[in-house]
XYZ file of C-alpha atoms in Angstrom:
534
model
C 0.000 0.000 0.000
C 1.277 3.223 -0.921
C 2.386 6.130 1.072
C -0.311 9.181 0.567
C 1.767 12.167 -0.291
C -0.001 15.469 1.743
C -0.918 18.454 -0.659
C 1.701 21.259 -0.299
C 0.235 24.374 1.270
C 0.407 27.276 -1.352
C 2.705 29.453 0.344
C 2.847 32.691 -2.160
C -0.199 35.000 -0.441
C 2.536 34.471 2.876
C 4.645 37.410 1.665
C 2.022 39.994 0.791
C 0.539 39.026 4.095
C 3.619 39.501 5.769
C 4.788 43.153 4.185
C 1.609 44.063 4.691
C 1.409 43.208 8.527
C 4.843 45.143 8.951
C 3.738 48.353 6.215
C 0.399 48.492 8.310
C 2.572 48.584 11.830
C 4.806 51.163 10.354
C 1.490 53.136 9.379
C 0.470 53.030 12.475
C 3.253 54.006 14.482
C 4.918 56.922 12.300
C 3.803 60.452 10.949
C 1.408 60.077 8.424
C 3.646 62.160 6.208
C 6.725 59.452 6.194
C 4.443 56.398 5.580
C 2.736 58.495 2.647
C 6.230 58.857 1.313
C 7.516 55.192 2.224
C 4.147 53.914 0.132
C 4.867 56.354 -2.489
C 8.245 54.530 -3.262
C 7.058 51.275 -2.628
C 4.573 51.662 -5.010
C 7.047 53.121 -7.319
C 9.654 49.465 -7.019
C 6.246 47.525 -7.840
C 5.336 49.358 -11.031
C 8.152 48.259 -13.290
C 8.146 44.624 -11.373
C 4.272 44.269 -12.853
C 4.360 46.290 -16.009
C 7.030 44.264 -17.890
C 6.470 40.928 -15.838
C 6.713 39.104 -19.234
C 10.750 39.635 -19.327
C 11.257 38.218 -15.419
C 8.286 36.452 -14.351
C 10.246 35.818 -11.179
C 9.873 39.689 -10.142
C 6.020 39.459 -10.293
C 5.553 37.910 -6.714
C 7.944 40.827 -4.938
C 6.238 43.196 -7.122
C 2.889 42.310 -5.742
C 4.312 41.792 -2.298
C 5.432 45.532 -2.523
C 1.970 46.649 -3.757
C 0.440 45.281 -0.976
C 2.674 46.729 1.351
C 2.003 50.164 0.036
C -1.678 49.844 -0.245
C -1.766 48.786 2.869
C 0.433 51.148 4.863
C -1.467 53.882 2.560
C -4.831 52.786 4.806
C -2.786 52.673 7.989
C -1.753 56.668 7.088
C -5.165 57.977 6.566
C -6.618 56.527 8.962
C -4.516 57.606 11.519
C -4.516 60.918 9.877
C -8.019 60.909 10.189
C -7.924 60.447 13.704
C -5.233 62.845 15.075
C -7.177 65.650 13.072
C -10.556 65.053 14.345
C -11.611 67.259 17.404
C -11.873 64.021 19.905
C -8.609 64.151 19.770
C -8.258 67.787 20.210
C -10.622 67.876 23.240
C -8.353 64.597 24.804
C -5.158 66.485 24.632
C -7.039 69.279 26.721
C -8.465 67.351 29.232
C -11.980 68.937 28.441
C -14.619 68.031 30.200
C -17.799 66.602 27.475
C -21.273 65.371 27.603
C -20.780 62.383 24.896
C -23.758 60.454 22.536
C -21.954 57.002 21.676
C -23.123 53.310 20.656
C -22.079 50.783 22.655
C -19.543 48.422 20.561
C -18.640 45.552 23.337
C -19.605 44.171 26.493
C -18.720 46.248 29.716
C -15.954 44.479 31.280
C -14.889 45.005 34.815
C -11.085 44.679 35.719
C -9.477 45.705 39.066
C -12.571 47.771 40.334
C -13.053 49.501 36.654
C -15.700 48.705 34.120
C -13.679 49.001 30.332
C -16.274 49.862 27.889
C -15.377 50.640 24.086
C -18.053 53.163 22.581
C -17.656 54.648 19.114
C -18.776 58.421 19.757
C -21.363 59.908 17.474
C -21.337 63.526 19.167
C -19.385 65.474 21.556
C -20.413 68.608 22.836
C -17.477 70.676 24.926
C -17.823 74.548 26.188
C -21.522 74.529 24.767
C -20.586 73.628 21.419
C -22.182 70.362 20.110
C -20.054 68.154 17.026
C -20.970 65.209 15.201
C -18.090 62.752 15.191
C -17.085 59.119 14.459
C -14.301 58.267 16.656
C -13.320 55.180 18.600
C -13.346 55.627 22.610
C -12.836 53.323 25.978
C -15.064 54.270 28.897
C -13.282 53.922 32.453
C -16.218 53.877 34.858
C -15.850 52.977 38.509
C -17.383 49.495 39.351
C -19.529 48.377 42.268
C -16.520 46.376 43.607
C -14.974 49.730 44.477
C -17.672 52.038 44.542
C -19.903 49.886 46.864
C -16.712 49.147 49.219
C -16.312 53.288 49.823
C -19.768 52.757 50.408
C -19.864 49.946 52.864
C -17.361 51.925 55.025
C -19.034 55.086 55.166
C -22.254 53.068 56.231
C -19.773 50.745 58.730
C -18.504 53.667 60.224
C -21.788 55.603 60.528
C -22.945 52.312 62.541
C -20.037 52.279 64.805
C -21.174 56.159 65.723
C -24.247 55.473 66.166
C -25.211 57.850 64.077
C -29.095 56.576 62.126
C -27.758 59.650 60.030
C -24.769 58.401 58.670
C -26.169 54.430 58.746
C -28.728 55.643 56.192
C -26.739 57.700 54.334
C -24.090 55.312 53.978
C -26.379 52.559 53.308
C -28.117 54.552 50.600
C -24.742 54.836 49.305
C -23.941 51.595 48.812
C -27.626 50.911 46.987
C -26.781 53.942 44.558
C -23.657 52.145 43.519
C -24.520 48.900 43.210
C -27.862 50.452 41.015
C -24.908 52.303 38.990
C -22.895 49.163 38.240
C -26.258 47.164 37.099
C -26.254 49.798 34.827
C -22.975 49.191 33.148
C -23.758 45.612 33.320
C -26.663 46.135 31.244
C -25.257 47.445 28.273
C -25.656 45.831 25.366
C -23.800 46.679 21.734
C -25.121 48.560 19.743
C -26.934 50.424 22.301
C -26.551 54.510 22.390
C -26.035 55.968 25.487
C -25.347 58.974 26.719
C -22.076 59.756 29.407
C -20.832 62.716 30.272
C -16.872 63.033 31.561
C -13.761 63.808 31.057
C -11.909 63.212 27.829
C -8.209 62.030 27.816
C -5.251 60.994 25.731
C -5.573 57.129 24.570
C -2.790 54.763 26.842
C -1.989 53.591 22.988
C -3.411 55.994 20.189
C -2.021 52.494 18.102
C -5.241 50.869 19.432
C -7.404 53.278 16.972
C -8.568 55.124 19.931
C -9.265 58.832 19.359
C -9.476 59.342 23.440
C -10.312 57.554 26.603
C -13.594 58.922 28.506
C -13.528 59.140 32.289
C -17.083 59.033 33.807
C -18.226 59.297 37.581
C -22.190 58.749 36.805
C -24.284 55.601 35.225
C -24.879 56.081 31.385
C -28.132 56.969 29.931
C -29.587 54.967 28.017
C -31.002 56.768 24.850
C -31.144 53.703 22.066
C -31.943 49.996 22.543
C -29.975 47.510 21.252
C -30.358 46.360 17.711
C -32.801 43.256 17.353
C -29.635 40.781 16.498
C -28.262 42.551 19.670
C -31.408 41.860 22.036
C -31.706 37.858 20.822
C -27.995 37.636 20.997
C -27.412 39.508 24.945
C -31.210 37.154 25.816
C -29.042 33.792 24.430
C -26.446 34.900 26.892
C -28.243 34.726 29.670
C -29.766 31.598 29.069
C -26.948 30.367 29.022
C -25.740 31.910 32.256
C -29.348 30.235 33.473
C -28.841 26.998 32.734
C -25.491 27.025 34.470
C -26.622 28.723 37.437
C -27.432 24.730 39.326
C -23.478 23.464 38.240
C -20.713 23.473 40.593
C -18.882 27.328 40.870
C -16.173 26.160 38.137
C -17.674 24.401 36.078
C -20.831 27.242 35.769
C -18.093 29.922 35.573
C -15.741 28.207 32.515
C -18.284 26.946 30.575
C -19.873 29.568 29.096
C -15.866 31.195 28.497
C -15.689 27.842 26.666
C -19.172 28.146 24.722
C -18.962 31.690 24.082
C -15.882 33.460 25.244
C -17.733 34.614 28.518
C -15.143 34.882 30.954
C -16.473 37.262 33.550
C -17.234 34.740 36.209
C -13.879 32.893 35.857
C -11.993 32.299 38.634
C -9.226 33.965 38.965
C -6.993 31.010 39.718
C -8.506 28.742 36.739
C -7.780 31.936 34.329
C -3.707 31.633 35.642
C -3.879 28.252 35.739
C -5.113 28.146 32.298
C -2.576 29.728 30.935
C 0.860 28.457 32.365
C -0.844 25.002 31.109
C -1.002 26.312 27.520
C -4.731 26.332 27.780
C -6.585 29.728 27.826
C -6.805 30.202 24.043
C -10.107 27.795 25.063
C -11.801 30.438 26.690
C -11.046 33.120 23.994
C -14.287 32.525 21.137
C -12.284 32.067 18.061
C -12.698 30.234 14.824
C -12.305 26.895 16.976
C -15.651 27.579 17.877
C -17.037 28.035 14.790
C -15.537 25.006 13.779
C -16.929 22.677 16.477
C -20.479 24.449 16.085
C -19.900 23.652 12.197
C -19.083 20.389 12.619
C -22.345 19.497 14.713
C -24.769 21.622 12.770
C -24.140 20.960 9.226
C -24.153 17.701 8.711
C -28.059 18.341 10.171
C -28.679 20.772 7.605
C -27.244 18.359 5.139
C -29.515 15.876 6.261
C -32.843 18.209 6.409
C -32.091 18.421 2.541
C -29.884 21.692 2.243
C -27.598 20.883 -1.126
C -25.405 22.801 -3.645
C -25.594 26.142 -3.147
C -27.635 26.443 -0.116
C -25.600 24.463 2.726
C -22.762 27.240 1.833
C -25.214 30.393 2.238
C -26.431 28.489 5.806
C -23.144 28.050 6.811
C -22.182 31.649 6.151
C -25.373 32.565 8.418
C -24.242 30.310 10.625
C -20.938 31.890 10.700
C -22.520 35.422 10.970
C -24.719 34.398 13.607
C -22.834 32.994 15.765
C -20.063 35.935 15.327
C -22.749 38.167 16.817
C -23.978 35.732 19.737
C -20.092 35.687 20.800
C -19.158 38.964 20.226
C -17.131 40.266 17.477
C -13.185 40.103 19.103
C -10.296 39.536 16.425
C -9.937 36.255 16.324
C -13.719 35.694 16.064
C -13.923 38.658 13.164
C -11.090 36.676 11.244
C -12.286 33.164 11.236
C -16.115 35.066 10.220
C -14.227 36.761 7.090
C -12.812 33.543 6.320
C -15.517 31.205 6.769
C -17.427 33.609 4.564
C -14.862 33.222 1.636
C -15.109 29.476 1.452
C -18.553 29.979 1.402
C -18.049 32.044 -1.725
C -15.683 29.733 -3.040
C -18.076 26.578 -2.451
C -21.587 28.288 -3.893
C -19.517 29.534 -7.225
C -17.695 25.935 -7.701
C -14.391 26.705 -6.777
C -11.547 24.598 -5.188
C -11.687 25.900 -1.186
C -7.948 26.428 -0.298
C -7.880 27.365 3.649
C -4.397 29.185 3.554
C -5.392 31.807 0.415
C -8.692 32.430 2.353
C -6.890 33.159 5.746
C -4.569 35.324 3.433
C -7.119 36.651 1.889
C -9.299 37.517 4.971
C -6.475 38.975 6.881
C -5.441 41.378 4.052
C -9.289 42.819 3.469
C -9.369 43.095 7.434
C -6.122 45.345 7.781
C -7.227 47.386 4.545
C -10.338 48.185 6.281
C -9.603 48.195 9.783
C -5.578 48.805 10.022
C -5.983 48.875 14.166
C -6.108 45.213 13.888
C -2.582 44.609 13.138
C -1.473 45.774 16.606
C -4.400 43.371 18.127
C -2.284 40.670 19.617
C -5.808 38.524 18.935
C -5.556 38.993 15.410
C -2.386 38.826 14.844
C -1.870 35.362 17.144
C -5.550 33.939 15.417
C -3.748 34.428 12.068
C 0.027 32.830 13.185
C -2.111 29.695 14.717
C -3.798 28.901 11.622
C -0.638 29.244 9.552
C 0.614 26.782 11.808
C -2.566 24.935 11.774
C -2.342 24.820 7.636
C 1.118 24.929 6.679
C 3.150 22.423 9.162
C 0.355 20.281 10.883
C -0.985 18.126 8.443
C 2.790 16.636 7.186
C 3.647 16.592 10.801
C 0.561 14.478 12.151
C 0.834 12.111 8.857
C 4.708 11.578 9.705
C 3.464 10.573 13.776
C 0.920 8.083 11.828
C 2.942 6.280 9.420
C 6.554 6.369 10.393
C 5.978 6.579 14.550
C 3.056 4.428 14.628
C 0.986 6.947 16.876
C -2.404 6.285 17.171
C -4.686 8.723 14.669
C -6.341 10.976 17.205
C -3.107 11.485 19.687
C -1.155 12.148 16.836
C -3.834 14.771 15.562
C -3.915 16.687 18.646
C -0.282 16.848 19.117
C 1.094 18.006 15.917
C -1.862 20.569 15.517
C -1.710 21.411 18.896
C 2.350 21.865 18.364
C 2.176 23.725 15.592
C -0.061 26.472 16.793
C 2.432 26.686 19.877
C 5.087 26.792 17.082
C 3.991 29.828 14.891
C 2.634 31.767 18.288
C 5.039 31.777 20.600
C 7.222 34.034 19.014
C 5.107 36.490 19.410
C 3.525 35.665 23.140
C 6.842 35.597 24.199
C 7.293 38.969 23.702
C 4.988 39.749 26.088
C 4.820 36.705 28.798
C 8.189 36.616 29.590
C 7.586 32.892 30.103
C 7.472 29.574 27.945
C 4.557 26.915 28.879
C 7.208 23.806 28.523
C 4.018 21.286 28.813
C 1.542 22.894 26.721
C 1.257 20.134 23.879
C 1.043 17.367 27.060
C -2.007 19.461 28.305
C -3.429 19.708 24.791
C -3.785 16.287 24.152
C -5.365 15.367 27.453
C -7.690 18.542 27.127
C -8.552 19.460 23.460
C -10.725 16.077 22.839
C -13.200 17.472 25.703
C -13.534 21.219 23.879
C -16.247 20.009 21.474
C -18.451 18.066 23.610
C -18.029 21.319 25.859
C -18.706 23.697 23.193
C -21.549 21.777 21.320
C -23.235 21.200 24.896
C -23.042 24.573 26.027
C -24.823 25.610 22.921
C -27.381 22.960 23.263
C -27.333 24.525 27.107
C -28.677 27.920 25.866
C -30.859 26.978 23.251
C -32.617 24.434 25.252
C -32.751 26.847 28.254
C -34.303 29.373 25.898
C -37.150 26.538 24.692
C -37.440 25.152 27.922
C -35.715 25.492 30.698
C -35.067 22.093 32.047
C -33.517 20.847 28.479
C -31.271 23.788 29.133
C -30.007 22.544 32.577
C -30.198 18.871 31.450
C -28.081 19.615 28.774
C -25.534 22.007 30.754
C -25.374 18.805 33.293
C -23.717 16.751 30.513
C -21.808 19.654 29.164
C -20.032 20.348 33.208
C -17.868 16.509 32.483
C -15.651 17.615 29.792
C -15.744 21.282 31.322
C -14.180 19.765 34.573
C -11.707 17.252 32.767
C -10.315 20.998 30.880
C -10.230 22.221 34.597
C -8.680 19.062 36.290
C -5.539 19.213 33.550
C -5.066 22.360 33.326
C -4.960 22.479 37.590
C -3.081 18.960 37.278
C -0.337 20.621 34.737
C 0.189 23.673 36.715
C 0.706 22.459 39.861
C 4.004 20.122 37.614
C 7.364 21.883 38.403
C 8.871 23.853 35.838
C 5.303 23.789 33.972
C 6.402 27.610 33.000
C 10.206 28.200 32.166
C 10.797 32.063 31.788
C 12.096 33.727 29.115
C 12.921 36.997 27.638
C 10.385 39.054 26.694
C 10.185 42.003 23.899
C 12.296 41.784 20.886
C 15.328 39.874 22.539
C 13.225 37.314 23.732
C 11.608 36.732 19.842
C 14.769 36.595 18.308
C 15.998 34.317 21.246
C 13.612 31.881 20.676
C 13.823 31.971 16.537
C 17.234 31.088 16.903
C 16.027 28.397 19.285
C 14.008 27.154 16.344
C 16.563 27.392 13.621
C 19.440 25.372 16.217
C 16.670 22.243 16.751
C 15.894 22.048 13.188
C 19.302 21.635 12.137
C 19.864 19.136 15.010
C 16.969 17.540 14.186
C 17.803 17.040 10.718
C 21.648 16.318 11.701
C 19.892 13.172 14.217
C 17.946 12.378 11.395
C 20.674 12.011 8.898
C 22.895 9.663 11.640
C 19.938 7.536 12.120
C 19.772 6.847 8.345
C 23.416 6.186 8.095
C 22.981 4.036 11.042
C 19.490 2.336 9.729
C 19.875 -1.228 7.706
C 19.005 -1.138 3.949
């Protein structure tokens, strides 16, 4: 029986991607001015390359790689010229003080006793002047965790005086900011609101913020959400229903497994999590998609869908469930993909997952530059590289020439090379290598679908009715504790997280890591063949 040769990954839309990642960082992080005039040249070098291609057909590729670096950092200029001359900007750098009309564009999300809420701001009115805008913001609002403590010792103390006085007022307090953080909780996106605060500077203007908004005082509420919005924020909290009965874990990680929902997660699981190699399961991603794909298609195949409609469901699918779990980066990039093999399947053509991941991530950083400095986006794209390029001839070499059994060898290679084409750049900022992450994948990954899947089945049955909801969030707690119990069992291993240089020193560090083990590897491999019988 012969030896199935894998189909080499087309590797040519790596480049453009590539230059145009770098270009769109440049873009981002110089004067408009010099990018304009770095584009202007690049674009120049690429003319000549294209326009007499027939002479050196070699020079086409790095003339289109240069084309889509200067298209790209082109974007990445006007956008950011856009947004240092707009008057959000202007009003940050002065610290005014603004009564703001904004949609909501994310979930409120409460770290160290602040509530983070991004808003893109529709007007701004400042010293009784009222502008229409479109800018990018991030609300800082004081949470109950904070507010309610203050609180709780005013009314504490006013109780030790003995003062009814002070034990009301304090109390009252305390109700007034727990009221104010159930309204920050509420928010749903694509809900307007009105805040009024102070505006200033952007920690990192390279996020595509035009300003960061300071409030004291709940929003008001001037919109509802959008229809897609209200179904989407009412699925949530079925599912947070239906989990309510489970053990605290379990009810806390699985809907962070199901739908990227980690604001109940222990704090300890989250750490834990992560030095096992573990916590890209809790970020909603195209993994999701995938395992919600993979349960739900094969049922429309089998209620009759065929030809061109299964690929027009499975890009509502795709679209649908990008709103239930909340646009992020990853999530955005696996949506733009999944919709270009659905264009590719419902016209007839050959679906080739690397030139639609290509593809995908260059439309994203023409339209939305900001993404390139998302570590989400940029780590969601490196994975599936990985994912595409090396894991398929590594898992096939584990099969036939190590004799590992089909589904261990599966997880480990793809598993491996995600951690491959990522860590580069996590190491830039973790300081810290997980040295048994692909040990923890392969005990772990198996149980993500049947956790995924079930949480799903967990919502919509809670929405239906309720007890098919909590029967079916019963089942899904099993694998949701197995991810738990390894990812506590690999922690608690010593030397589960070596450090590691971070920043620029630590990247290169570990490339030349890479490049040193593949030329022992290959220098091993070579003795064993010498040594090997004919």
């Amino acid at each position: 029986m012969g030896r199935s040769h894998p189909t080499v990954p087309d590797l040519r839309l790596l480049p453009p991607v590539l230059a145009g990642w770098l270009a769109v960082r440049l873009g981002l992080t110089h004067a408009p001015a010099t990018t304009l005039a770095l584009s202007a040249a690049a674009a120049a070098v690429s003319v000549p390359m294209l326009c007499f291609s027939g002479r050196c057909k070699p020079l086409v590729p790095v003339g289109a790689t240069f084309l889509v670096a200067a298209s790209l950092a082109t974007s990445a200029a006007l956008h950011v010229y856009a947004l240092q001359l707009g008057p959000v900007s202007e009003l940050a750098a002065s610290r005014a003080r603004v009564t703001v009309t904004a949609a909501v564009t994310g979930d409120p999300k409460p770290v160290k006793g602040i509530i983070l809420l991004p808003i893109s701001i529709d007007t701004v009115t400042a010293h009784g002047t009222a502008l229409r805008v479109h800018s990018r913001a991030t609300v800082l609002a004081r949470s109950d965790r904070s507010a309610a403590s203050s609180a709780g010792a005013s009314a504490a103390s006013g109780l030790s005086g003995a003062s009814g006085t002070s034990s009301a007022s304090g109390v009252s307090s305390a109700s007034r900011a727990s009221d104010a953080s159930s309204a920050w909780s509420a928010l749903l996106p694509s809900m307007h609101v009105e805040l009024t605060g102070r505006l200033l500077p952007p920690k990192d203007p390279a996020d595509g913020d035009a300003a960061t908004l300071t409030v004291n005082q709940p929003p008001r509420v001037i919109g509802g959400p959008s229809v897609i919005q209200s179904i989407a924020g009412a699925l949530r909290s079925d599912l947070r229903r239906a989990v309510a009965g489970l053990p605290t874990e379990p009810a806390a990680v699985l809907p962070a497994l199901t739908l990227g929902d980690t604001s109940a997660v222990p704090a300890d699981t989250t750490a834990d999590l992560k030095t096992a190699g573990l916590s890209y399961l809790v970020v909603v991603s195209g993994e999701n998609l995938v395992f919600l794909s993979a349960a739900i298609l094969p049922l429309a195949r089998y209620a009759g869908l065929r030809a061109h409609a299964l690929p027009v469901f499975a890009a509502l699918l795709a679209l649908g469930f990008t709103a239930l779990a909340r646009p992020g980066p990853p999530m955005v990039r696996a949506t733009v993909t999944a919709l270009l093999a659905s264009v590719a399947l419902s016209t007839g053509r050959r679906f080739r997952g690397l030139t639609a991941t290509a593809g995908a991530a260059l439309i994203l950083m023409l339209i939305d530059p900001w993404l390139a400095h998302q570590y989400g986006f940029v780590l969601s794209v490196a994975a599936t590289a990985g994912l595409l390029i090396s894991a398929p001839g590594w898992r096939d070499k584990l099969i036939v020439v190590h004799r590992v059994p089909s589904w261990i060898a599966t997880t480990a290679a793809y598993t491996a090379a995600a951690e491959l084409y990522c860590e580069p750049l996590l190491v830039t900022f973790t300081g810290s290598l997980p040295l048994y992450s692909v040990i923890s994948n392969v005990l772990a990954v198996p149980a993500a679908p049947p956790a995924t899947v079930l949480g799903i089945a967990a919502m919509a049955g809670y929405a239906i009715w309720p007890p098919a909801g909590h029967a079916a969030a019963w089942f899904a707690q099993w694998p949701t504790r197995w991810i738990c119990l390894v990812a506590h069992g690999v922690a608690q291993v010593p030397g589960a997280k070596v450090p590691w240089p971070n920043g620029l020193v630590g990247m290169s560090a570990l490339l030349g890591a890479y490049v040193i083990g593949r030329r022992l590897t290959r220098s091993l491999h070579r003795i064993h063949d010498r040594r090997s019988p004919v």
